[in-house]
Coordinates of N, CA and C in Angstrom, one line a residue:
M1 N 0.8 -1.2 0.0 CA 0.0 0.0 0.0 C 0.9 1.2 0.0
S2 N 0.6 2.2 -0.9 CA 1.4 3.4 -0.9 C 1.1 4.3 0.2
D3 N 2.0 5.3 0.4 CA 1.7 6.3 1.4 C 0.5 7.1 1.1
A4 N 0.3 7.4 -0.2 CA -0.8 8.2 -0.6 C -2.2 7.5 -0.3
T5 N -2.1 6.1 -0.3 CA -3.3 5.4 0.1 C -3.5 5.3 1.6
L6 N -2.4 5.1 2.3 CA -2.5 4.9 3.7 C -2.8 6.2 4.4
H7 N -2.4 7.3 4.0 CA -2.5 8.6 4.7 C -3.5 9.5 4.0
A8 N -4.3 10.1 4.8 CA -5.2 11.1 4.2 C -4.4 12.3 3.7
A9 N -5.0 13.0 2.7 CA -4.4 14.2 2.2 C -4.1 15.2 3.3
G10 N -3.0 15.8 3.2 CA -2.6 16.9 4.2 C -1.9 16.4 5.4
H11 N -1.7 15.1 5.5 CA -0.9 14.6 6.6 C 0.6 15.0 6.4
D12 N 1.2 15.5 7.5 CA 2.6 15.9 7.4 C 3.5 14.6 7.5
P13 N 4.3 14.4 6.5 CA 5.2 13.2 6.5 C 6.1 13.2 7.7
D14 N 6.4 14.4 8.3 CA 7.3 14.4 9.4 C 6.5 14.2 10.8
D15 N 5.2 14.1 10.7 CA 4.4 13.9 11.9 C 4.7 12.5 12.5
F16 N 4.8 12.5 13.8 CA 5.1 11.3 14.6 C 4.2 10.1 14.2
A17 N 2.9 10.3 14.2 CA 2.0 9.3 13.9 C 2.1 8.7 12.5
V18 N 2.4 9.6 11.5 CA 2.6 9.2 10.2 C 3.8 8.3 10.1
Q19 N 4.9 8.7 10.7 CA 6.1 7.9 10.6 C 6.0 6.5 11.3
I20 N 5.3 6.5 12.4 CA 5.1 5.2 13.1 C 4.2 4.3 12.2
A21 N 3.1 4.9 11.7 CA 2.2 4.1 10.8 C 3.0 3.6 9.6
D22 N 3.9 4.4 9.0 CA 4.6 4.0 7.8 C 5.5 2.7 8.2
Q23 N 6.2 2.8 9.4 CA 7.0 1.7 9.7 C 6.2 0.4 10.1
V24 N 5.0 0.6 10.7 CA 4.2 -0.5 10.9 C 3.7 -1.1 9.6
E25 N 3.2 -0.3 8.7 CA 2.7 -0.8 7.4 C 3.8 -1.5 6.7
S26 N 5.0 -1.0 6.7 CA 6.1 -1.6 6.0 C 6.4 -3.0 6.5
F27 N 6.3 -3.1 7.8 CA 6.6 -4.4 8.4 C 5.5 -5.4 8.1
L28 N 4.2 -5.0 8.1 CA 3.1 -5.8 7.8 C 3.2 -6.3 6.4
V29 N 3.5 -5.4 5.4 CA 3.6 -5.8 4.0 C 4.7 -6.8 3.8
A30 N 5.9 -6.5 4.4 CA 7.1 -7.3 4.2 C 6.9 -8.7 4.8
V31 N 6.4 -8.9 6.0 CA 6.2 -10.2 6.5 C 5.2 -11.0 5.7
T32 N 4.1 -10.3 5.3 CA 3.1 -11.0 4.4 C 3.8 -11.5 3.2
E33 N 4.6 -10.7 2.5 CA 5.3 -11.1 1.3 C 6.3 -12.3 1.5
V34 N 7.0 -12.2 2.6 CA 8.0 -13.2 2.9 C 7.3 -14.6 3.1
A35 N 6.1 -14.5 3.8 CA 5.4 -15.7 4.2 C 4.8 -16.4 2.9
K36 N 4.7 -15.7 1.8 CA 4.2 -16.4 0.6 C 5.2 -17.4 0.1
G37 N 6.5 -17.2 0.5 CA 7.5 -18.2 0.1 C 8.0 -18.0 -1.3
D38 N 7.7 -16.9 -2.0 CA 8.2 -16.7 -3.4 C 9.7 -16.5 -3.5
E39 N 10.3 -15.9 -2.4 CA 11.7 -15.7 -2.5 C 12.4 -16.2 -1.2
P40 N 12.4 -17.5 -1.1 CA 13.0 -18.1 0.1 C 14.5 -17.8 0.3
D41 N 15.2 -17.5 -0.8 CA 16.6 -17.2 -0.7 C 17.0 -16.0 0.1
S42 N 16.0 -15.1 0.3 CA 16.3 -13.9 1.0 C 15.4 -13.8 2.3
A43 N 14.8 -14.8 2.7 CA 13.8 -14.8 3.8 C 14.4 -14.3 5.1
V44 N 15.5 -15.0 5.6 CA 16.0 -14.6 6.9 C 16.6 -13.2 6.9
P45 N 17.5 -12.9 6.0 CA 18.1 -11.5 6.0 C 17.0 -10.4 5.9
F46 N 16.0 -10.7 5.1 CA 14.9 -9.7 5.0 C 14.1 -9.6 6.3
L47 N 13.8 -10.7 6.9 CA 13.1 -10.6 8.2 C 14.0 -9.9 9.3
L48 N 15.3 -10.2 9.3 CA 16.2 -9.5 10.2 C 16.1 -8.0 10.0
L49 N 16.1 -7.6 8.8 CA 16.1 -6.1 8.5 C 14.7 -5.5 8.9
E50 N 13.6 -6.2 8.6 CA 12.3 -5.7 8.9 C 12.0 -5.6 10.4
V51 N 12.4 -6.7 11.1 CA 12.2 -6.7 12.5 C 13.0 -5.6 13.2
S52 N 14.2 -5.4 12.7 CA 15.1 -4.3 13.3 C 14.5 -3.0 13.1
Q53 N 13.9 -2.7 11.9 CA 13.3 -1.4 11.6 C 12.0 -1.2 12.4
L54 N 11.3 -2.3 12.6 CA 10.1 -2.2 13.4 C 10.4 -1.8 14.8
L55 N 11.5 -2.4 15.4 CA 11.8 -2.1 16.8 C 12.3 -0.7 16.9
L56 N 12.8 -0.1 15.9 CA 13.1 1.4 15.9 C 11.8 2.1 16.2
A57 N 10.7 1.8 15.5 CA 9.4 2.4 15.8 C 9.0 2.1 17.2
G58 N 9.2 0.9 17.7 CA 8.8 0.5 19.0 C 9.6 1.3 20.1
G59 N 10.9 1.5 19.8 CA 11.7 2.3 20.7 C 11.2 3.7 20.8
R60 N 10.8 4.3 19.7 CA 10.3 5.6 19.7 C 9.0 5.7 20.5
L61 N 8.1 4.7 20.3 CA 6.9 4.6 21.1 C 7.2 4.5 22.6
G62 N 8.2 3.6 22.9 CA 8.6 3.4 24.3 C 9.1 4.7 24.9
A63 N 9.9 5.5 24.2 CA 10.5 6.7 24.7 C 9.5 7.8 24.8
H64 N 8.4 7.7 24.1 CA 7.4 8.8 24.0 C 6.6 8.8 25.3
E65 N 6.2 10.0 25.7 CA 5.3 10.1 26.8 C 4.0 9.3 26.7
D66 N 3.4 8.9 27.7 CA 2.2 8.1 27.7 C 1.2 8.7 26.7
I67 N 0.7 7.9 25.8 CA -0.3 8.4 24.9 C -1.7 7.9 25.4
L68 N -2.6 8.9 25.6 CA -3.9 8.6 26.2 C -4.9 8.6 25.1
P69 N -5.8 7.6 25.0 CA -6.8 7.5 24.0 C -7.9 8.6 24.2
D70 N -8.5 8.9 23.1 CA -9.6 10.0 23.1 C -10.8 9.5 23.9
E71 N -11.1 8.2 23.9 CA -12.3 7.7 24.5 C -11.9 6.8 25.6
R72 N -12.8 6.7 26.6 CA -12.6 5.9 27.8 C -12.5 4.4 27.4
Y73 N -13.4 4.0 26.5 CA -13.4 2.6 26.0 C -13.0 2.5 24.6
E74 N -12.2 1.5 24.3 CA -11.7 1.4 22.9 C -12.8 1.1 21.9
P75 N -12.9 1.9 20.9 CA -13.9 1.7 19.8 C -13.7 0.3 19.1
D76 N -14.8 -0.2 18.7 CA -14.7 -1.5 18.0 C -14.0 -1.3 16.6
S77 N -12.9 -2.0 16.4 CA -12.1 -1.9 15.2 C -12.5 -2.9 14.1
G78 N -13.6 -3.7 14.4 CA -14.1 -4.7 13.4 C -13.4 -6.0 13.7
P79 N -13.8 -7.0 12.9 CA -13.2 -8.4 13.1 C -11.7 -8.4 12.9
E80 N -11.1 -9.2 13.7 CA -9.6 -9.3 13.6 C -9.3 -10.2 12.5
Q81 N -8.2 -9.9 11.7 CA -7.8 -10.7 10.6 C -7.1 -11.9 11.2
D82 N -7.4 -13.1 10.6 CA -6.8 -14.3 11.0 C -5.3 -14.4 10.6
V83 N -4.5 -14.7 11.6 CA -3.0 -14.8 11.3 C -2.6 -16.3 11.2
D84 N -3.5 -17.2 11.3 CA -3.1 -18.6 11.3 C -2.4 -19.1 10.0
I85 N -2.9 -18.6 8.9 CA -2.3 -19.0 7.6 C -0.9 -18.4 7.5
L86 N -0.8 -17.1 8.0 CA 0.5 -16.5 8.0 C 1.5 -17.3 8.8
R87 N 1.0 -17.7 10.0 CA 1.9 -18.4 11.0 C 2.3 -19.8 10.4
E88 N 1.4 -20.5 9.7 CA 1.7 -21.8 9.1 C 2.7 -21.6 8.0
N89 N 2.5 -20.6 7.1 CA 3.4 -20.4 6.0 C 4.8 -20.1 6.5
L90 N 4.9 -19.2 7.5 CA 6.2 -18.9 8.1 C 6.9 -20.1 8.7
A91 N 6.1 -20.9 9.4 CA 6.6 -22.2 10.0 C 7.2 -23.1 8.9
R92 N 6.5 -23.2 7.8 CA 7.0 -24.1 6.7 C 8.3 -23.5 6.1
L93 N 8.3 -22.2 6.0 CA 9.5 -21.6 5.4 C 10.7 -21.6 6.3
L94 N 10.5 -21.5 7.6 CA 11.6 -21.5 8.5 C 11.8 -22.8 9.2
E95 N 11.2 -23.8 8.8 CA 11.2 -25.1 9.5 C 12.5 -25.6 10.0
P96 N 13.6 -25.4 9.3 CA 14.9 -25.9 9.9 C 15.4 -25.1 11.1
I97 N 14.9 -23.9 11.2 CA 15.5 -23.0 12.3 C 14.3 -22.3 13.1
D98 N 13.1 -22.8 13.0 CA 12.0 -22.1 13.6 C 12.0 -22.0 15.1
V99 N 12.4 -23.2 15.7 CA 12.4 -23.3 17.2 C 13.7 -22.8 17.7
Y100 N 13.7 -21.9 18.7 CA 14.8 -21.4 19.4 C 14.6 -21.3 20.9
S101 N 15.5 -21.0 21.7 CA 15.4 -20.9 23.1 C 15.3 -19.5 23.6
E102 N 14.5 -19.2 24.5 CA 14.3 -17.8 24.9 C 14.0 -17.7 26.4
V103 N 14.5 -16.6 27.0 CA 14.2 -16.3 28.4 C 13.3 -15.1 28.4
F104 N 12.1 -15.3 28.9 CA 11.0 -14.3 28.8 C 11.4 -13.0 29.5
D105 N 11.9 -13.1 30.7 CA 12.2 -11.9 31.5 C 13.6 -12.0 32.0
P106 N 14.6 -11.3 31.5 CA 15.9 -11.4 31.9 C 16.1 -10.9 33.4
Y107 N 15.2 -10.2 33.9 CA 15.3 -9.6 35.3 C 14.7 -10.6 36.3
E108 N 14.1 -11.7 35.9 CA 13.6 -12.7 36.8 C 14.8 -13.7 37.1
P109 N 15.2 -13.8 38.3 CA 16.4 -14.6 38.6 C 16.1 -16.1 38.3
R110 N 17.2 -16.8 37.8 CA 17.2 -18.2 37.6 C 16.0 -18.7 36.8
R111 N 15.6 -18.0 35.8 CA 14.6 -18.5 34.9 C 15.2 -19.3 33.8
A112 N 14.8 -20.5 33.6 CA 15.3 -21.4 32.6 C 14.8 -21.0 31.2
P113 N 15.6 -21.2 30.2 CA 15.1 -20.9 28.8 C 14.0 -21.8 28.5
V114 N 13.1 -21.3 27.6 CA 12.0 -22.1 27.1 C 12.0 -22.1 25.6
P115 N 11.4 -23.1 25.0 CA 11.3 -23.1 23.5 C 10.4 -22.0 23.0
A116 N 10.7 -21.4 21.9 CA 9.8 -20.5 21.2 C 9.9 -20.7 19.7
R117 N 9.1 -20.1 18.9 CA 9.1 -20.2 17.5 C 9.1 -18.9 16.9
I118 N 10.0 -18.7 15.9 CA 10.0 -17.4 15.2 C 8.7 -17.2 14.5
S119 N 8.1 -18.2 13.9 CA 6.9 -18.1 13.2 C 5.7 -17.6 14.1
D120 N 5.7 -18.2 15.3 CA 4.7 -17.7 16.3 C 4.9 -16.3 16.7
D121 N 6.2 -15.9 16.9 CA 6.5 -14.6 17.3 C 6.0 -13.6 16.2
L122 N 6.4 -13.8 15.0 CA 6.1 -12.9 13.9 C 4.6 -12.7 13.7
A123 N 3.9 -13.9 13.8 CA 2.4 -13.8 13.6 C 1.7 -13.1 14.8
D124 N 2.2 -13.2 16.0 CA 1.7 -12.5 17.1 C 1.9 -11.0 17.0
V125 N 3.1 -10.6 16.5 CA 3.4 -9.2 16.3 C 2.5 -8.6 15.2
V126 N 2.3 -9.4 14.2 CA 1.4 -8.9 13.1 C 0.0 -8.7 13.6
A127 N -0.5 -9.6 14.4 CA -1.8 -9.4 15.0 C -2.0 -8.1 15.8
D128 N -1.0 -7.9 16.6 CA -1.0 -6.6 17.4 C -1.0 -5.4 16.5
L129 N -0.1 -5.4 15.6 CA 0.1 -4.2 14.7 C -1.2 -4.0 13.8
R130 N -1.8 -5.1 13.3 CA -3.0 -4.9 12.5 C -4.1 -4.3 13.3
H131 N -4.2 -4.7 14.6 CA -5.3 -4.1 15.4 C -5.1 -2.6 15.5
G132 N -3.9 -2.1 15.7 CA -3.7 -0.7 15.7 C -3.9 0.0 14.4
M133 N -3.5 -0.7 13.3 CA -3.7 -0.2 12.0 C -5.1 0.0 11.6
A134 N -6.0 -0.9 12.1 CA -7.4 -0.8 11.8 C -7.9 0.6 12.4
H135 N -7.5 0.9 13.6 CA -7.8 2.2 14.1 C -7.3 3.4 13.3
Y136 N -6.0 3.2 12.9 CA -5.4 4.3 12.1 C -6.1 4.5 10.8
R137 N -6.5 3.5 10.1 CA -7.1 3.6 8.8 C -8.5 4.2 9.0
A138 N -9.1 4.0 10.2 CA -10.5 4.5 10.4 C -10.4 6.0 10.9
G139 N -9.2 6.6 10.9 CA -9.0 7.9 11.3 C -8.9 8.2 12.8
R140 N -8.8 7.1 13.6 CA -8.6 7.2 15.0 C -7.1 7.1 15.3
T141 N -6.4 8.2 15.0 CA -4.9 8.2 15.1 C -4.4 8.0 16.5
T142 N -5.0 8.8 17.4 CA -4.6 8.7 18.8 C -4.9 7.3 19.4
E143 N -6.0 6.7 19.0 CA -6.3 5.4 19.5 C -5.3 4.4 18.9
A144 N -4.9 4.6 17.7 CA -3.9 3.7 17.1 C -2.5 3.8 17.8
L145 N -2.1 5.0 18.1 CA -0.9 5.2 18.7 C -0.9 4.7 20.2
W146 N -2.0 4.9 20.8 CA -2.2 4.3 22.2 C -2.0 2.8 22.1
W147 N -2.7 2.2 21.2 CA -2.7 0.7 21.1 C -1.3 0.2 20.8
W148 N -0.6 0.8 19.8 CA 0.7 0.4 19.5 C 1.7 0.6 20.6
Q149 N 1.5 1.7 21.4 CA 2.4 1.9 22.5 C 2.1 0.9 23.6
F150 N 0.9 0.7 24.0 CA 0.5 -0.2 25.0 C 0.9 -1.6 24.7
S151 N 0.6 -2.1 23.5 CA 0.9 -3.4 23.1 C 2.4 -3.6 22.9
Y152 N 3.2 -2.5 22.6 CA 4.6 -2.6 22.6 C 5.2 -3.0 24.0
F153 N 4.6 -2.4 25.0 CA 5.1 -2.7 26.4 C 4.6 -4.1 26.8
S154 N 3.3 -4.4 26.5 CA 2.7 -5.6 27.0 C 3.0 -6.9 26.2
N155 N 3.3 -6.7 24.9 CA 3.4 -7.9 24.1 C 4.4 -7.8 23.0
W156 N 4.1 -7.0 22.0 CA 4.9 -7.2 20.7 C 6.3 -6.7 20.8
G157 N 6.6 -5.8 21.7 CA 8.0 -5.3 21.9 C 8.9 -6.4 22.3
G158 N 8.5 -7.1 23.4 CA 9.3 -8.3 23.8 C 9.3 -9.4 22.8
T159 N 8.2 -9.6 22.2 CA 8.1 -10.7 21.2 C 9.0 -10.5 20.0
A160 N 8.9 -9.2 19.5 CA 9.8 -8.9 18.4 C 11.3 -8.9 18.7
S161 N 11.6 -8.4 20.0 CA 13.0 -8.4 20.4 C 13.5 -9.9 20.5
A162 N 12.7 -10.8 20.9 CA 13.1 -12.2 21.0 C 13.4 -12.7 19.6
A163 N 12.4 -12.5 18.7 CA 12.6 -12.9 17.3 C 13.8 -12.3 16.7
L164 N 14.1 -11.0 17.0 CA 15.3 -10.4 16.4 C 16.6 -11.1 16.9
R165 N 16.6 -11.4 18.2 CA 17.8 -12.0 18.8 C 18.0 -13.4 18.1
A166 N 16.9 -14.1 17.9 CA 17.0 -15.4 17.2 C 17.5 -15.3 15.8
L167 N 17.0 -14.3 15.0 CA 17.4 -14.1 13.6 C 18.8 -13.6 13.6
Q168 N 19.2 -12.7 14.5 CA 20.6 -12.2 14.5 C 21.6 -13.3 14.8
S169 N 21.2 -14.2 15.8 CA 22.0 -15.3 16.1 C 22.2 -16.3 15.0
L170 N 21.1 -16.5 14.3 CA 21.2 -17.4 13.1 C 22.1 -16.9 12.0
V171 N 21.9 -15.6 11.7 CA 22.8 -15.0 10.7 C 24.3 -15.0 11.1
A172 N 24.5 -14.8 12.4 CA 25.9 -14.8 12.9 C 26.5 -16.2 12.9
H173 N 25.7 -17.2 13.2 CA 26.2 -18.6 13.1 C 26.6 -18.9 11.7
V174 N 25.8 -18.5 10.7 CA 26.1 -18.8 9.3 C 27.3 -18.0 8.8
R175 N 27.3 -16.8 9.1 CA 28.4 -15.9 8.5 C 29.7 -16.2 9.2
L176 N 29.7 -16.7 10.4 CA 31.0 -17.0 11.1 C 31.3 -18.5 11.0
N177 N 30.6 -19.2 10.2 CA 30.8 -20.7 10.0 C 30.8 -21.4 11.3
Q178 N 29.9 -21.1 12.2 CA 29.8 -21.8 13.4 C 28.6 -22.8 13.4
P179 N 28.8 -24.0 14.0 CA 27.7 -25.0 14.0 C 26.5 -24.5 14.8
L180 N 25.4 -24.9 14.3 CA 24.1 -24.5 15.0 C 23.8 -25.6 16.0
A181 N 23.2 -25.3 17.1 CA 22.7 -26.3 18.1 C 21.4 -26.8 17.5
E182 N 21.3 -28.1 17.4 CA 20.0 -28.7 16.9 C 19.1 -29.0 18.1
L183 N 17.9 -28.4 18.0 CA 16.9 -28.8 19.1 C 16.1 -29.9 18.5
D184 N 16.7 -31.1 18.6 CA 16.2 -32.3 17.9 C 15.0 -32.8 18.6
G185 N 13.8 -32.7 17.9 CA 12.6 -33.2 18.5 C 12.0 -32.2 19.5
L186 N 12.6 -31.2 19.8 CA 12.1 -30.2 20.9 C 11.0 -29.4 20.3
D187 N 10.0 -29.2 21.1 CA 8.9 -28.3 20.6 C 8.5 -27.3 21.7
T188 N 7.6 -26.4 21.3 CA 7.3 -25.3 22.3 C 6.4 -25.7 23.4
D189 N 6.0 -27.0 23.5 CA 5.2 -27.4 24.7 C 6.1 -28.1 25.7
Q190 N 7.4 -28.0 25.5 CA 8.3 -28.6 26.4 C 9.1 -27.6 27.2
G191 N 9.5 -27.9 28.4 CA 10.4 -27.0 29.1 C 11.8 -27.2 28.6
M192 N 12.7 -26.3 28.9 CA 14.1 -26.4 28.4 C 15.0 -25.8 29.4
G193 N 15.7 -26.6 30.2 CA 16.7 -26.1 31.1 C 18.1 -26.2 30.4
D194 N 19.1 -25.8 31.2 CA 20.5 -25.8 30.6 C 20.9 -27.3 30.3
E195 N 20.6 -28.2 31.1 CA 21.0 -29.6 30.8 C 20.3 -30.1 29.6
T196 N 19.0 -29.8 29.4 CA 18.3 -30.2 28.2 C 18.9 -29.6 27.0
L197 N 19.2 -28.3 27.0 CA 19.9 -27.7 25.9 C 21.2 -28.4 25.5
E198 N 22.0 -28.7 26.6 CA 23.3 -29.3 26.3 C 23.1 -30.7 25.7
F199 N 22.1 -31.4 26.2 CA 21.8 -32.8 25.7 C 21.3 -32.8 24.3
E200 N 20.5 -31.8 24.0 CA 19.9 -31.7 22.6 C 20.8 -31.1 21.6
A201 N 21.8 -30.4 22.0 CA 22.7 -29.8 21.1 C 23.4 -30.8 20.1
G202 N 23.3 -30.6 18.9 CA 23.9 -31.5 17.9 C 24.8 -30.7 17.0
K203 N 25.2 -31.3 15.9 CA 26.1 -30.7 14.9 C 25.4 -30.4 13.6
V204 N 24.6 -29.4 13.6 CA 23.9 -29.0 12.3 C 24.7 -27.8 11.8
M205 N 25.5 -28.1 10.7 CA 26.3 -27.1 10.2 C 25.5 -26.0 9.4
A206 N 26.0 -24.8 9.4 CA 25.3 -23.7 8.9 C 25.0 -23.9 7.4
E207 N 25.9 -24.6 6.7 CA 25.6 -24.7 5.2 C 24.4 -25.5 4.9
E208 N 23.8 -26.2 5.8 CA 22.6 -27.0 5.6 C 21.4 -26.1 5.4
I209 N 21.5 -24.9 6.0 CA 20.3 -24.0 5.8 C 20.7 -22.7 5.1
A210 N 22.0 -22.5 4.9 CA 22.4 -21.2 4.4 C 21.8 -20.9 3.0
G211 N 21.9 -21.9 2.1 CA 21.4 -21.7 0.7 C 19.9 -21.5 0.7
P212 N 19.1 -22.4 1.2 CA 17.7 -22.2 1.1 C 17.1 -21.0 1.8
L213 N 17.8 -20.5 2.8 CA 17.3 -19.3 3.5 C 18.1 -18.0 3.2
G214 N 18.9 -18.0 2.2 CA 19.5 -16.8 1.7 C 20.6 -16.3 2.5
L215 N 21.4 -17.2 3.2 CA 22.5 -16.8 4.0 C 23.8 -17.4 3.4
H216 N 24.9 -16.7 3.7 CA 26.2 -17.1 3.1 C 27.2 -17.1 4.2
G217 N 27.9 -18.1 4.4 CA 29.0 -18.2 5.4 C 30.2 -17.5 4.9
A218 N 31.1 -17.2 5.9 CA 32.4 -16.5 5.6 C 33.3 -17.5 4.9
N219 N 34.1 -17.0 4.0 CA 35.1 -17.8 3.3 C 36.3 -18.1 4.2

């Protein structure tokens, strides 16, 4: 969707709301395109770039003063778009490296890592952002900004940050020619402590996934 379509005439491109909406829309379009699987050779680097850019918008929302909605109760934004197909397509595309380990809150002491999925993370982020975009397209700019800021703190900020860490780690493993730990048979309904991680770690060399996912190791 072009800026001319997304924004009403007369909106200042330097306006904070317009800039945030542009970054949100860019992410939504990009992830939807990647999930189609038409260009698997560039999937991981493209997702790394898009998640990084989205978190810049999140950082700006996080640093901004509290945004208060115009109305006491959130207006109905209409039916939520289903993200299950997007989630499934991403899971198929990222199958070799979809599962990773994550610590939900680094400030909680002695929390063991748990399994997570990049595909789940991205789909959850898309759902949050689409909700705010529905308000924005309906002309409820303050409501959209409030939602994006609130959900950045409560959900999509941490989720996107976790996905970014996984994507960056993946790219680093490949570019540095380092073996990847294989979470062999591990799924997101299982707990994962340090001993489990050590036991499950295998020797999956980066070149096994570098070509199909658009990554290139160092020479």
